[in-house]
Amino acid sequence: RDWSSDVCSSDLQKAEMIMMPQLVAGFHAMVGLAAVLVALARYYDLGSGEIMDSAHLAETMIGVFFGAVTLTGSIVACGKLHGNIPSKSLLLPFRHWINAAIIVASIALTYGFCISEQASFSGSLYLWVEVAISLFLGWHLVMSIGGADMPVVVSMLNSYSGWTTVAAGFMLDNDLLIRS
């Protein structure tokens, strides 16, 4: 039997090389989602009986921040590259002030999160507000960039997914993730 004819048959779906940035953006979105879910699971894991110290709580917020930004930013980049989202840049009024306010709010939320009791109402509120504003920031950052620059944005998101992996490594005390 000639296996090469099966591999090259037109029945198989092929991913063209031009679709690689979308594929990479999709992978980055999954890394971002995983980081957010790891942070949430680590914070709410009361079965272990371990109380998280301020350093672990700060790592949790950093993981949520970079993970959520990577998640929504990668989804938007993938959508723009694939043509599902218009490639025209979305320029909100006061966008730089909005971004600055989100960064300041993230720092304030991290501080409040670190001094709150683990799995308390206020700690959960800080965490979920951070998730929401970080998801918005990722969406807003990438929506404000035109579609022609999306391959560069995917490379920036590659860096963000690396930061999320490191943050997850610190949250899980996993040296392999930290060194990757």
mmCIF file of C-alpha atoms in Angstrom:
data_model
loop_
_atom_site.group_PDB
_atom_site.id
_atom_site.type_symbol
_atom_site.label_atom_id
_atom_site.label_comp_id
_atom_site.label_asym_id
_atom_site.label_seq_id
_atom_site.Cartn_x
_atom_site.Cartn_y
_atom_site.Cartn_z
ATOM 1 C CA ARG A 1 0.000 0.000 0.000
ATOM 2 C CA ASP A 2 1.262 3.486 -0.855
ATOM 3 C CA TRP A 3 0.823 5.539 2.348
ATOM 4 C CA SER A 4 2.174 8.688 0.754
ATOM 5 C CA SER A 5 -0.895 8.948 -1.445
ATOM 6 C CA ASP A 6 -3.106 8.866 1.687
ATOM 7 C CA VAL A 7 -1.123 11.592 3.383
ATOM 8 C CA CYS A 8 -1.236 13.794 0.312
ATOM 9 C CA SER A 9 -4.857 13.133 -0.557
ATOM 10 C CA SER A 10 -7.197 16.079 -0.834
ATOM 11 C CA ASP A 11 -9.607 14.475 1.650
ATOM 12 C CA LEU A 12 -7.440 15.602 4.550
ATOM 13 C CA GLN A 13 -7.843 19.107 5.835
ATOM 14 C CA LYS A 14 -4.643 21.084 5.680
ATOM 15 C CA ALA A 15 -3.572 24.102 7.642
ATOM 16 C CA GLU A 16 -1.916 26.518 5.272
ATOM 17 C CA MET A 17 1.264 28.205 6.455
ATOM 18 C CA ILE A 18 -0.483 31.553 6.305
ATOM 19 C CA MET A 19 -2.774 30.337 9.113
ATOM 20 C CA MET A 20 0.090 29.713 11.555
ATOM 21 C CA PRO A 21 -0.268 33.039 13.421
ATOM 22 C CA GLN A 22 -3.927 32.221 14.148
ATOM 23 C CA LEU A 23 -2.917 28.787 15.408
ATOM 24 C CA VAL A 24 -0.233 30.247 17.653
ATOM 25 C CA ALA A 25 -2.679 32.875 18.954
ATOM 26 C CA GLY A 26 -5.129 30.084 19.745
ATOM 27 C CA PHE A 27 -2.443 28.244 21.698
ATOM 28 C CA HIS A 28 -1.642 31.421 23.615
ATOM 29 C CA ALA A 29 -5.316 31.840 24.479
ATOM 30 C CA MET A 30 -5.308 28.351 25.986
ATOM 31 C CA VAL A 31 -2.192 29.174 28.043
ATOM 32 C CA GLY A 32 -3.910 32.320 29.330
ATOM 33 C CA LEU A 33 -7.068 30.418 30.206
ATOM 34 C CA ALA A 34 -5.042 27.742 31.984
ATOM 35 C CA ALA A 35 -3.196 30.379 34.038
ATOM 36 C CA VAL A 36 -6.446 32.006 35.148
ATOM 37 C CA LEU A 37 -7.978 28.649 36.050
ATOM 38 C CA VAL A 38 -4.841 27.555 37.944
ATOM 39 C CA ALA A 39 -4.879 30.816 39.903
ATOM 40 C CA LEU A 40 -8.551 30.429 40.785
ATOM 41 C CA ALA A 41 -8.160 26.761 41.728
ATOM 42 C CA ARG A 42 -5.088 27.481 43.840
ATOM 43 C CA TYR A 43 -6.847 30.286 45.687
ATOM 44 C CA TYR A 44 -10.011 28.337 46.415
ATOM 45 C CA ASP A 45 -8.234 25.052 47.296
ATOM 46 C CA LEU A 46 -9.154 24.989 50.955
ATOM 47 C CA GLY A 47 -8.931 21.200 51.139
ATOM 48 C CA SER A 48 -5.161 21.359 51.377
ATOM 49 C CA GLY A 49 -5.403 23.328 54.613
ATOM 50 C CA GLU A 50 -2.552 25.558 53.462
ATOM 51 C CA ILE A 51 -2.946 29.275 54.065
ATOM 52 C CA MET A 52 -1.409 31.312 51.269
ATOM 53 C CA ASP A 53 1.035 34.003 52.336
ATOM 54 C CA SER A 54 1.205 37.450 50.722
ATOM 55 C CA ALA A 55 3.817 36.350 48.180
ATOM 56 C CA HIS A 56 1.586 33.523 46.920
ATOM 57 C CA LEU A 57 -1.406 35.841 46.826
ATOM 58 C CA ALA A 58 0.575 38.382 44.778
ATOM 59 C CA GLU A 59 1.661 35.580 42.424
ATOM 60 C CA THR A 60 -1.979 34.610 42.063
ATOM 61 C CA MET A 61 -2.931 38.140 41.013
ATOM 62 C CA ILE A 62 0.014 38.357 38.598
ATOM 63 C CA GLY A 63 -1.036 35.042 37.067
ATOM 64 C CA VAL A 64 -4.622 36.246 36.731
ATOM 65 C CA PHE A 65 -3.504 39.561 35.203
ATOM 66 C CA PHE A 66 -1.179 38.133 32.559
ATOM 67 C CA GLY A 67 -3.393 35.097 31.945
ATOM 68 C CA ALA A 68 -6.558 37.114 31.353
ATOM 69 C CA VAL A 69 -4.769 39.688 29.180
ATOM 70 C CA THR A 70 -3.240 36.852 27.153
ATOM 71 C CA LEU A 71 -6.580 35.050 26.853
ATOM 72 C CA THR A 72 -8.667 37.889 25.458
ATOM 73 C CA GLY A 73 -5.799 39.486 23.549
ATOM 74 C CA SER A 74 -5.069 36.197 21.795
ATOM 75 C CA ILE A 75 -8.720 35.609 20.957
ATOM 76 C CA VAL A 76 -8.946 39.068 19.384
ATOM 77 C CA ALA A 77 -5.660 38.581 17.500
ATOM 78 C CA CYS A 78 -6.832 35.215 16.189
ATOM 79 C CA GLY A 79 -10.163 36.696 15.150
ATOM 80 C CA LYS A 80 -8.532 39.617 13.354
ATOM 81 C CA LEU A 81 -6.067 37.362 11.552
ATOM 82 C CA HIS A 82 -8.793 34.954 10.512
ATOM 83 C CA GLY A 83 -11.145 37.742 9.414
ATOM 84 C CA ASN A 84 -13.861 37.085 12.007
ATOM 85 C CA ILE A 85 -13.174 40.437 13.691
ATOM 86 C CA PRO A 86 -12.740 43.575 11.566
ATOM 87 C CA SER A 87 -9.057 44.411 11.217
ATOM 88 C CA LYS A 88 -9.619 48.133 11.668
ATOM 89 C CA SER A 89 -8.240 49.433 14.957
ATOM 90 C CA LEU A 90 -10.762 50.445 17.608
ATOM 91 C CA LEU A 91 -9.699 53.726 19.168
ATOM 92 C CA LEU A 92 -11.692 54.475 22.296
ATOM 93 C CA PRO A 93 -11.577 58.029 23.612
ATOM 94 C CA PHE A 94 -9.188 58.388 26.567
ATOM 95 C CA ARG A 95 -7.816 54.908 25.837
ATOM 96 C CA HIS A 96 -4.419 55.652 27.378
ATOM 97 C CA TRP A 97 -6.081 56.930 30.538
ATOM 98 C CA ILE A 98 -8.259 53.816 30.641
ATOM 99 C CA ASN A 99 -5.184 51.584 30.359
ATOM 100 C CA ALA A 100 -3.363 53.568 33.064
ATOM 101 C CA ALA A 101 -6.401 53.378 35.344
ATOM 102 C CA ILE A 102 -6.578 49.604 34.894
ATOM 103 C CA ILE A 103 -2.900 49.232 35.802
ATOM 104 C CA VAL A 104 -3.330 51.396 38.925
ATOM 105 C CA ALA A 105 -6.505 49.487 39.832
ATOM 106 C CA SER A 106 -4.672 46.166 39.388
ATOM 107 C CA ILE A 107 -1.943 47.278 41.776
ATOM 108 C CA ALA A 108 -4.532 48.466 44.316
ATOM 109 C CA LEU A 109 -6.522 45.236 43.955
ATOM 110 C CA THR A 110 -3.366 43.182 44.449
ATOM 111 C CA TYR A 111 -2.584 45.084 47.642
ATOM 112 C CA GLY A 112 -6.129 44.609 48.950
ATOM 113 C CA PHE A 113 -6.050 40.953 47.948
ATOM 114 C CA CYS A 114 -2.776 40.374 49.789
ATOM 115 C CA ILE A 115 -4.055 41.810 53.069
ATOM 116 C CA SER A 116 -7.447 40.063 52.955
ATOM 117 C CA GLU A 117 -8.205 36.658 54.419
ATOM 118 C CA GLN A 118 -7.963 33.749 52.024
ATOM 119 C CA ALA A 119 -11.301 32.754 50.446
ATOM 120 C CA SER A 120 -13.078 35.633 52.197
ATOM 121 C CA PHE A 121 -15.737 37.699 50.461
ATOM 122 C CA SER A 122 -13.427 40.682 50.055
ATOM 123 C CA GLY A 123 -10.572 38.501 48.754
ATOM 124 C CA SER A 124 -12.895 36.877 46.244
ATOM 125 C CA LEU A 125 -14.212 40.274 45.207
ATOM 126 C CA TYR A 126 -10.673 41.577 44.599
ATOM 127 C CA LEU A 127 -9.825 38.473 42.600
ATOM 128 C CA TRP A 128 -12.913 38.518 40.381
ATOM 129 C CA VAL A 129 -12.666 42.259 39.733
ATOM 130 C CA GLU A 130 -9.048 41.661 38.679
ATOM 131 C CA VAL A 131 -10.187 38.911 36.315
ATOM 132 C CA ALA A 132 -12.801 41.211 34.769
ATOM 133 C CA ILE A 133 -10.587 44.256 34.271
ATOM 134 C CA SER A 134 -7.699 42.138 32.972
ATOM 135 C CA LEU A 135 -9.977 40.466 30.440
ATOM 136 C CA PHE A 136 -11.112 43.927 29.335
ATOM 137 C CA LEU A 137 -7.526 45.189 29.132
ATOM 138 C CA GLY A 138 -6.469 42.282 26.905
ATOM 139 C CA TRP A 139 -9.430 42.898 24.616
ATOM 140 C CA HIS A 140 -8.839 46.646 24.533
ATOM 141 C CA LEU A 141 -5.081 46.456 23.933
ATOM 142 C CA VAL A 142 -5.399 44.223 20.884
ATOM 143 C CA MET A 143 -8.569 45.789 19.479
ATOM 144 C CA SER A 144 -6.736 49.118 19.303
ATOM 145 C CA ILE A 145 -4.141 47.653 16.908
ATOM 146 C CA GLY A 146 -4.826 47.211 13.200
ATOM 147 C CA GLY A 147 -4.988 43.786 11.592
ATOM 148 C CA ALA A 148 -1.785 44.223 9.585
ATOM 149 C CA ASP A 149 0.204 44.332 12.829
ATOM 150 C CA MET A 150 -1.358 41.169 14.286
ATOM 151 C CA PRO A 151 1.661 38.921 13.618
ATOM 152 C CA VAL A 152 3.725 41.303 15.779
ATOM 153 C CA VAL A 153 0.990 41.260 18.422
ATOM 154 C CA VAL A 154 1.049 37.453 18.418
ATOM 155 C CA SER A 155 4.761 37.638 19.168
ATOM 156 C CA MET A 156 4.065 40.019 22.059
ATOM 157 C CA LEU A 157 1.386 37.625 23.317
ATOM 158 C CA ASN A 158 4.007 34.871 23.145
ATOM 159 C CA SER A 159 5.937 36.815 25.759
ATOM 160 C CA TYR A 160 2.789 37.234 27.859
ATOM 161 C CA SER A 161 2.083 33.507 27.702
ATOM 162 C CA GLY A 162 5.619 32.933 28.955
ATOM 163 C CA TRP A 163 4.962 35.231 31.901
ATOM 164 C CA THR A 164 1.721 33.378 32.644
ATOM 165 C CA THR A 165 3.574 30.065 32.609
ATOM 166 C CA VAL A 166 6.140 31.399 35.059
ATOM 167 C CA ALA A 167 3.397 32.805 37.307
ATOM 168 C CA ALA A 168 1.643 29.423 37.247
ATOM 169 C CA GLY A 169 4.952 27.785 38.131
ATOM 170 C CA PHE A 170 5.298 30.004 41.189
ATOM 171 C CA MET A 171 1.678 29.365 42.193
ATOM 172 C CA LEU A 172 2.170 25.607 41.935
ATOM 173 C CA ASP A 173 5.747 25.586 43.274
ATOM 174 C CA ASN A 174 6.776 23.868 40.053
ATOM 175 C CA ASP A 175 10.385 24.554 39.043
ATOM 176 C CA LEU A 176 9.864 23.183 35.552
ATOM 177 C CA LEU A 177 7.232 25.817 34.753
ATOM 178 C CA ILE A 178 9.343 28.568 36.280
ATOM 179 C CA ARG A 179 12.393 27.680 34.158
ATOM 180 C CA SER A 180 10.477 27.270 30.910
#
